[in-house]
Structure formats: structure tokens, C-alpha cells
Amino acid sequence: MFSDNLIHAIKFKNNPTVVGLDPRIESIPEFIKKAAFNKYGNNTKGISEAMYNFNKGIIDAVFDVVPAVKIQIAFYEVYGADGIEAFYKTAEYAKEKGLIVIADVKRGDIADVAEMYSKAYLQNPSIDAITINPYMGEDTMTPYIHDVIEYDKGLFILVKTSNVGSGTIQNLKTMNGTVYENVAYMVDKISKLAKGSLGYSSIGAVVGATYKEEAKILRKIMPSAIFLVPGYGAQGATAEDVINCFDENNLGAIVNSSRKVIFAYKSQYWKDVYSEYEYAQAARAEVLLMMGMINNAFLKRRYVAC
Ligand SMILES: O=C(O)c1cc(=O)[nH]c(=O)n1[C@@H]1O[C@H](COP(=O)(O)O)[C@@H](O)[C@H]1O
């Protein structure tokens, strides 16, 4: 089952993090771009080739230390059919390397249409899980839930997002609490349909790392949901901020970092240590640092509680 596989992989690697493969062509090392552009030209094919080769390097450098990757489709869609090909090739390569692949597609439409989205992604053997937007209501999620059960896949439903403006809608108060709390009640109900043997559901929630107080509330409302937690690093959240997303067993969440990891070679911290040719080693160093910080935050939480 997806949730069991994810929890096993997190435990095995002692690392509750996901590397976000969100390539921005301007930040990809020159040597990769040069090789791709020489082959195909500086066009959608050349750019997509550069993105794929860049991703391959990152995957090779981190596959033994992280349980999963998250591929945000927007960075590929922008280059049309060539970009989409790079997206699927990346997913296939990550899968070959034994990684759990989360396609960050944030779909949401009427059930009839959602069926097609679900077929496209959840019925694709290279993709293990997707993100979806619940704004259109519970009925629109039925096709995804069906495929999660039928094809043993995972789902992460947006509950409280990491962006600065997420409160404008999600924090609105209703007669039964905030909008995000109501979405969480719904996710909790749905999550019971896909519970694994380890007690976690294959239907989880997206909870932004940037809202640690809300995370505390949400952890209580959705005890069996695995939280996908974006916002670490580039959006300002730290290991201390994500700790409330985890349960008392230090499980139940997986923290994403995209830019901060994949472009670590350009950061103030690593740029004097790694050259652009060593961008993948820099990503590995950054992800190991992130893992260490989160594991330290677990220790600190236990120490303070004693
Ligand atoms: O669903 C997501 O992954 C997501 C939800 C959210 O609330 N905030 C958020 O940033 N994300 C995604 O997480 C990634 C964040 O990227 P970095 O800020 O570069 O780490 C992007 O792929 C976003 O699409």
C-alpha cells in the first residue's frame, strides 16, 4: 500500500524529506545547457533535454538518502510536448532508482473530468501519488479515491497551503471553524477509506511548513493522514517549523524542499564548496543537512518534553 511503502522508505532512510524537482532553466548549470543546446538548439527540445539531464544528476546523487521526489508539472508544461516528455522521463528515471514519485499536478474539476486526470496520473505506473485541489468539493475527489484504492496510489489534498496569502480563503471562519479545518475534517473522513497496516492513510494532506500553529491543529484533526509539507527552505520555514506536522512517533509527514536543494550549488552556504559541475553533490549535501536538522528537531522536542 502506498502509505506503508512511504512510511517504510522514510524509516529505512531515516529521512522524512522529499526533493522537489522544479527545474528553472536559468539556474541549471551552464555545462548542462551547453551540451543540450549543442544537440538540439536553444528551444523547447534543448531546454527539456537540459532539464532532464539536470534532474538525472540530482536523482543519482540523492536516491539512496531520500525516500521520494516531487515533480511540479508547471516547470515542464511551460515547454509544451517536449517539457511533458521530460516530466515523464524524470518520473520514470526516479522510479527506476527506487524512489517514490509524487506528481505535483494540483488538479481539481468536476468528477467526470477528474476521472481523466486520475487516469492520466494515478493510472500511470511511473507515478505513485498526486496533489489535488479540493475547492470544488468532495464529489470531485471520488475518481481519485477510487484509483488510490484500485491502483494502490497516494493522494495529497491541499488543506493549508504555504503561500503568504493562503489565509485569505483558508482561514475564513465558518460556523464550524475555519475553512482549512473543515477541509481537514473532510480529508480525515476520506482518509479512513485507504488506511494501511501501519495506521497511516494513502490519502494525505498538504500542510504548509510556514504555518506551524495551524499544523498543530491539523495534526489532531487528521491523525492518520500523511502530511506533505512544502515551504521549507526557500519559503523561509525551518526544521523547528515543520515539527508540528509530525506525530508523537516522529512520523506522518514528509517535508519538501525544491529550490534550496536542487540549486544548492548557487547558495551562499555551498557556493564556495561546490562548483557548478558538482551541483548534484551540493544537492546531496543540502538534503543531508535538512535531514540532520529535522532529526535534531525531533531530539529537541523529546528533550524538552522530558
Ligand atoms: O503542493 C505543493 O507541493 C505545494 C503546496 C503549497 O502549499 N506550497 C508549495 O510551495 N507547494 C509546492 O512546493 C514546492 C515549493 O518549492 P520551493 O519553495 O522551491 O521549495 C513547489 O513545487 C510548490 O508548487
Short mmCIF file of C-alpha atoms and ligand atoms in Angstrom, two decimals:
data_model
loop_
_atom_site.label_atom_id
_atom_site.label_comp_id
_atom_site.label_asym_id
_atom_site.label_seq_id
_atom_site.Cartn_x
_atom_site.Cartn_y
_atom_site.Cartn_z
CA MET A 1 0.00 0.00 0.00
CA PHE A 2 1.24 3.49 -0.83
CA SER A 3 1.19 4.76 2.77
CA ASP A 4 3.01 1.67 4.07
CA ASN A 5 5.64 1.95 1.32
CA LEU A 6 6.20 5.63 2.07
CA ILE A 7 6.50 5.10 5.82
CA HIS A 8 8.83 2.12 5.30
CA ALA A 9 11.03 4.19 2.97
CA ILE A 10 11.13 7.11 5.43
CA LYS A 11 12.11 4.76 8.26
CA PHE A 12 14.66 2.86 6.17
CA LYS A 13 16.41 6.05 5.09
CA ASN A 14 15.78 7.76 8.42
CA ASN A 15 14.81 10.76 6.36
CA PRO A 16 11.36 12.37 6.15
CA THR A 17 12.19 14.65 3.23
CA VAL A 18 11.22 14.93 -0.43
CA VAL A 19 13.36 16.55 -3.09
CA GLY A 20 11.32 18.81 -5.34
CA LEU A 21 12.38 18.55 -8.97
CA ASP A 22 11.29 22.03 -10.06
CA PRO A 23 13.98 22.92 -12.62
CA ARG A 24 14.31 26.54 -13.70
CA ILE A 25 16.35 26.72 -16.88
CA GLU A 26 18.16 29.91 -15.81
CA SER A 27 19.53 28.15 -12.71
CA ILE A 28 20.68 24.96 -14.44
CA PRO A 29 24.49 24.76 -14.74
CA GLU A 30 25.90 26.17 -17.99
CA PHE A 31 27.69 22.93 -18.90
CA ILE A 32 24.40 21.01 -18.96
CA LYS A 33 22.66 23.69 -21.01
CA LYS A 34 25.57 23.92 -23.43
CA ALA A 35 25.56 20.17 -24.13
CA ALA A 36 21.77 20.09 -24.60
CA PHE A 37 21.64 23.22 -26.76
CA ASN A 38 24.51 21.96 -28.95
CA LYS A 39 22.49 18.82 -29.58
CA TYR A 40 19.01 20.31 -30.09
CA GLY A 41 19.35 24.12 -30.08
CA ASN A 42 18.12 26.65 -27.53
CA ASN A 43 14.47 25.70 -27.98
CA THR A 44 11.87 23.66 -26.13
CA LYS A 45 13.64 20.42 -27.06
CA GLY A 46 17.05 21.66 -25.92
CA ILE A 47 15.64 23.12 -22.70
CA SER A 48 13.71 19.93 -21.92
CA GLU A 49 16.82 17.84 -22.55
CA ALA A 50 18.78 20.11 -20.17
CA MET A 51 16.08 19.82 -17.50
CA TYR A 52 16.00 16.03 -17.79
CA ASN A 53 19.79 15.67 -17.61
CA PHE A 54 19.88 18.06 -14.66
CA ASN A 55 17.18 16.02 -12.85
CA LYS A 56 19.01 12.79 -13.62
CA GLY A 57 22.12 14.14 -11.93
CA ILE A 58 20.12 15.14 -8.85
CA ILE A 59 18.34 11.77 -8.69
CA ASP A 60 21.66 9.89 -8.99
CA ALA A 61 23.05 11.94 -6.11
CA VAL A 62 20.12 11.59 -3.69
CA PHE A 63 18.25 8.36 -4.45
CA ASP A 64 19.98 6.44 -1.67
CA VAL A 65 19.23 9.03 1.01
CA VAL A 66 15.71 10.31 0.27
CA PRO A 67 12.51 8.30 0.09
CA ALA A 68 10.75 10.36 -2.57
CA VAL A 69 10.82 13.09 -5.18
CA LYS A 70 8.08 15.55 -6.06
CA ILE A 71 7.90 16.75 -9.64
CA GLN A 72 5.99 20.01 -10.13
CA ILE A 73 4.44 19.81 -13.58
CA ALA A 74 4.32 23.58 -14.26
CA PHE A 75 8.08 23.67 -14.88
CA TYR A 76 7.62 21.13 -17.69
CA GLU A 77 4.22 22.18 -19.06
CA VAL A 78 5.68 25.54 -19.96
CA TYR A 79 7.79 23.84 -22.67
CA GLY A 80 4.85 22.05 -24.31
CA ALA A 81 5.12 18.47 -25.53
CA ASP A 82 8.92 18.42 -25.07
CA GLY A 83 8.56 19.58 -21.48
CA ILE A 84 5.90 16.98 -20.74
CA GLU A 85 8.20 14.32 -22.16
CA ALA A 86 10.93 15.48 -19.77
CA PHE A 87 8.40 15.29 -16.91
CA TYR A 88 7.52 11.64 -17.66
CA LYS A 89 11.14 10.68 -18.34
CA THR A 90 12.09 12.18 -14.97
CA ALA A 91 9.31 10.24 -13.25
CA GLU A 92 10.39 7.01 -14.96
CA TYR A 93 14.04 7.52 -14.06
CA ALA A 94 13.23 8.26 -10.41
CA LYS A 95 11.06 5.16 -10.28
CA GLU A 96 13.86 3.05 -11.78
CA LYS A 97 16.08 4.28 -8.96
CA GLY A 98 13.55 3.04 -6.41
CA LEU A 99 12.15 6.42 -5.40
CA ILE A 100 8.53 7.17 -4.61
CA VAL A 101 7.30 9.65 -7.20
CA ILE A 102 4.83 12.38 -6.32
CA ALA A 103 3.46 14.29 -9.30
CA ASP A 104 2.55 17.75 -8.09
CA VAL A 105 -0.29 18.47 -10.51
CA LYS A 106 -2.83 20.13 -8.17
CA ARG A 107 -5.82 19.07 -10.24
CA GLY A 108 -9.43 19.90 -9.42
CA ASP A 109 -12.51 19.71 -11.67
CA ILE A 110 -15.94 18.10 -11.87
CA ALA A 111 -15.89 14.34 -11.27
CA ASP A 112 -16.33 13.44 -14.96
CA VAL A 113 -13.21 15.41 -15.84
CA ALA A 114 -11.34 14.37 -12.70
CA GLU A 115 -11.72 10.80 -13.93
CA MET A 116 -9.49 11.69 -16.89
CA TYR A 117 -6.92 13.43 -14.68
CA SER A 118 -6.89 10.44 -12.39
CA LYS A 119 -6.47 8.08 -15.33
CA ALA A 120 -3.62 10.20 -16.67
CA TYR A 121 -1.65 10.31 -13.43
CA LEU A 122 -2.80 7.75 -10.89
CA GLN A 123 -3.11 5.03 -13.52
CA ASN A 124 0.40 5.79 -14.79
CA PRO A 125 2.88 3.20 -13.46
CA SER A 126 5.65 5.83 -13.08
CA ILE A 127 3.62 7.95 -10.68
CA ASP A 128 2.85 6.94 -7.10
CA ALA A 129 0.87 9.91 -5.86
CA ILE A 130 -0.52 13.27 -6.90
CA THR A 131 -1.61 16.52 -5.31
CA ILE A 132 -5.20 17.70 -5.79
CA ASN A 133 -7.20 20.82 -5.03
CA PRO A 134 -10.42 20.17 -3.05
CA TYR A 135 -12.06 23.55 -3.70
CA MET A 136 -14.77 22.08 -5.94
CA GLY A 137 -15.99 19.72 -3.25
CA GLU A 138 -15.97 16.16 -2.04
CA ASP A 139 -17.78 14.68 -5.06
CA THR A 140 -14.97 15.83 -7.36
CA MET A 141 -12.46 13.68 -5.47
CA THR A 142 -14.33 10.40 -5.99
CA PRO A 143 -12.37 9.30 -9.10
CA TYR A 144 -9.03 9.86 -7.36
CA ILE A 145 -10.15 7.98 -4.25
CA HIS A 146 -11.32 5.11 -6.44
CA ASP A 147 -7.93 4.92 -8.17
CA VAL A 148 -5.99 5.24 -4.92
CA ILE A 149 -7.72 2.07 -3.76
CA GLU A 150 -7.83 0.26 -7.11
CA TYR A 151 -4.24 1.01 -8.20
CA ASP A 152 -2.64 1.37 -4.78
CA LYS A 153 -1.63 5.01 -5.18
CA GLY A 154 -1.42 8.09 -2.95
CA LEU A 155 -3.24 11.39 -2.82
CA PHE A 156 -2.31 14.65 -1.12
CA ILE A 157 -5.21 17.07 -0.76
CA LEU A 158 -4.46 20.78 -0.28
CA VAL A 159 -5.60 21.74 3.23
CA LYS A 160 -3.47 24.68 4.43
CA THR A 161 -1.05 25.91 1.79
CA SER A 162 2.33 27.51 2.41
CA ASN A 163 1.87 30.76 0.49
CA VAL A 164 1.60 34.10 2.32
CA GLY A 165 -1.93 34.70 1.09
CA SER A 166 -3.30 31.24 1.94
CA GLY A 167 -5.27 32.70 4.85
CA THR A 168 -7.45 34.90 2.65
CA ILE A 169 -9.69 31.94 1.89
CA GLN A 170 -8.39 29.06 4.00
CA ASN A 171 -8.55 30.95 7.34
CA LEU A 172 -12.05 32.32 6.81
CA LYS A 173 -14.28 31.43 9.73
CA THR A 174 -17.42 29.36 9.26
CA MET A 175 -19.94 28.22 11.87
CA ASN A 176 -17.78 25.10 12.39
CA GLY A 177 -14.30 26.54 12.45
CA THR A 178 -12.08 27.83 9.67
CA VAL A 179 -12.29 26.75 6.05
CA TYR A 180 -8.99 24.83 6.35
CA GLU A 181 -10.28 22.99 9.45
CA ASN A 182 -13.39 21.99 7.52
CA VAL A 183 -11.28 20.71 4.63
CA ALA A 184 -9.26 18.77 7.21
CA TYR A 185 -12.43 17.16 8.66
CA MET A 186 -13.31 16.10 5.13
CA VAL A 187 -9.80 14.70 4.50
CA ASP A 188 -9.90 12.84 7.81
CA LYS A 189 -13.20 11.22 6.82
CA ILE A 190 -11.93 10.28 3.35
CA SER A 191 -8.56 9.10 4.66
CA LYS A 192 -10.25 6.30 6.59
CA LEU A 193 -11.02 4.65 3.23
CA ALA A 194 -7.35 3.95 2.49
CA LYS A 195 -5.64 3.11 5.77
CA GLY A 196 -2.54 0.93 5.62
CA SER A 197 -1.23 -1.66 8.06
CA LEU A 198 0.98 0.94 9.79
CA GLY A 199 -2.02 3.12 10.64
CA TYR A 200 -1.41 5.81 8.03
CA SER A 201 -3.66 6.50 5.10
CA SER A 202 -2.73 6.71 1.44
CA ILE A 203 -4.96 9.79 1.35
CA GLY A 204 -2.99 12.60 2.93
CA ALA A 205 -2.93 16.37 3.20
CA VAL A 206 -0.76 19.23 2.02
CA VAL A 207 0.10 21.41 5.02
CA GLY A 208 2.48 24.34 4.56
CA ALA A 209 5.64 24.37 6.66
CA THR A 210 5.15 28.09 7.09
CA TYR A 211 2.13 27.71 9.42
CA LYS A 212 3.26 25.81 12.48
CA GLU A 213 0.32 26.72 14.74
CA GLU A 214 -2.19 25.60 12.15
CA ALA A 215 -0.13 22.40 11.68
CA LYS A 216 -0.60 21.57 15.37
CA ILE A 217 -4.40 21.83 14.99
CA LEU A 218 -4.37 19.87 11.74
CA ARG A 219 -2.24 17.03 13.15
CA LYS A 220 -5.01 16.47 15.73
CA ILE A 221 -7.86 16.62 13.20
CA MET A 222 -6.20 14.20 10.73
CA PRO A 223 -4.31 11.65 12.86
CA SER A 224 -3.89 9.08 10.10
CA ALA A 225 -3.17 11.40 7.17
CA ILE A 226 0.40 11.74 5.94
CA PHE A 227 1.22 15.43 5.57
CA LEU A 228 3.13 16.61 2.52
CA VAL A 229 4.84 19.70 3.87
CA PRO A 230 6.13 22.31 1.40
CA GLY A 231 7.64 25.67 2.30
CA TYR A 232 10.87 24.50 3.92
CA GLY A 233 13.98 26.43 2.88
CA ALA A 234 13.30 28.87 0.05
CA GLN A 235 9.95 29.95 1.54
CA GLY A 236 11.55 30.51 4.93
CA ALA A 237 10.39 27.58 7.06
CA THR A 238 12.91 25.74 9.25
CA ALA A 239 13.12 22.33 10.92
CA GLU A 240 11.55 23.83 14.06
CA ASP A 241 8.60 25.00 11.99
CA VAL A 242 7.81 21.60 10.49
CA ILE A 243 7.95 19.62 13.71
CA ASN A 244 4.23 20.08 14.49
CA CYS A 245 3.39 18.27 11.26
CA PHE A 246 4.81 15.04 12.70
CA ASP A 247 3.03 12.84 15.22
CA GLU A 248 4.45 11.64 18.55
CA ASN A 249 6.30 8.84 16.72
CA ASN A 250 8.10 11.43 14.58
CA LEU A 251 6.25 10.05 11.59
CA GLY A 252 3.26 11.02 9.49
CA ALA A 253 4.87 13.81 7.46
CA ILE A 254 7.25 14.31 4.59
CA VAL A 255 8.91 17.68 4.08
CA ASN A 256 9.56 19.04 0.60
CA SER A 257 12.34 21.36 -0.43
CA SER A 258 12.81 22.23 -4.09
CA ARG A 259 14.95 25.30 -4.95
CA LYS A 260 17.05 25.16 -1.80
CA VAL A 261 18.15 21.59 -2.61
CA ILE A 262 18.41 21.39 -6.37
CA PHE A 263 20.14 24.76 -6.74
CA ALA A 264 22.20 24.45 -3.56
CA TYR A 265 25.40 24.90 -5.59
CA LYS A 266 24.43 28.55 -6.12
CA SER A 267 23.63 29.28 -2.47
CA GLN A 268 25.73 31.44 -0.16
CA TYR A 269 26.34 28.41 2.02
CA TRP A 270 27.61 25.97 -0.59
CA LYS A 271 28.89 28.08 -3.49
CA ASP A 272 32.47 28.12 -2.23
CA VAL A 273 32.42 24.38 -1.62
CA TYR A 274 30.91 23.06 -4.85
CA SER A 275 31.40 24.19 -8.44
CA GLU A 276 28.57 24.08 -10.95
CA TYR A 277 29.96 20.73 -12.14
CA GLU A 278 29.30 19.44 -8.61
CA TYR A 279 25.70 20.74 -8.44
CA ALA A 280 24.40 17.25 -7.64
CA GLN A 281 26.81 16.74 -4.73
CA ALA A 282 25.73 20.14 -3.41
CA ALA A 283 22.10 18.97 -3.57
CA ARG A 284 23.03 15.84 -1.66
CA ALA A 285 24.87 17.88 0.98
CA GLU A 286 21.86 20.20 1.36
CA VAL A 287 19.39 17.35 1.69
CA LEU A 288 21.58 15.62 4.28
CA LEU A 289 21.76 18.89 6.19
CA MET A 290 17.98 19.18 6.06
CA MET A 291 17.61 15.60 7.27
CA GLY A 292 20.02 16.28 10.15
CA MET A 293 18.17 19.46 11.13
CA ILE A 294 14.78 17.71 11.19
CA ASN A 295 16.13 14.73 13.13
CA ASN A 296 17.72 17.17 15.60
CA ALA A 297 14.41 18.95 15.99
CA PHE A 298 12.84 15.59 16.92
CA LEU A 299 15.51 15.07 19.58
CA LYS A 300 14.97 18.59 20.90
CA ARG A 301 11.21 18.05 21.10
CA ARG A 302 11.75 14.86 23.11
CA TYR A 303 14.36 16.51 25.33
CA VAL A 304 12.11 19.49 26.10
CA ALA A 305 9.18 17.19 26.85
CA CYS A 306 11.23 15.20 29.43
O1 LIG B 1 1.50 21.07 -3.22
C1 LIG B 1 2.64 21.52 -3.06
O2 LIG B 1 3.62 20.81 -3.17
C2 LIG B 1 2.76 22.91 -2.61
C3 LIG B 1 1.75 23.36 -1.78
C4 LIG B 1 1.94 24.57 -1.08
O3 LIG B 1 1.14 24.94 -0.25
N1 LIG B 1 3.06 25.30 -1.33
C5 LIG B 1 4.02 24.90 -2.21
O4 LIG B 1 5.02 25.62 -2.35
N2 LIG B 1 3.86 23.72 -2.89
C6 LIG B 1 4.88 23.27 -3.87
O5 LIG B 1 6.11 23.04 -3.19
C7 LIG B 1 7.22 23.48 -3.96
C8 LIG B 1 7.94 24.57 -3.20
O6 LIG B 1 9.15 24.89 -3.83
P1 LIG B 1 10.35 25.60 -3.05
O7 LIG B 1 9.77 26.83 -2.44
O8 LIG B 1 11.33 25.90 -4.15
O9 LIG B 1 10.87 24.63 -2.03
C9 LIG B 1 6.64 23.91 -5.31
O10 LIG B 1 6.68 22.79 -6.17
C10 LIG B 1 5.20 24.26 -5.00
O11 LIG B 1 4.33 24.02 -6.08
#
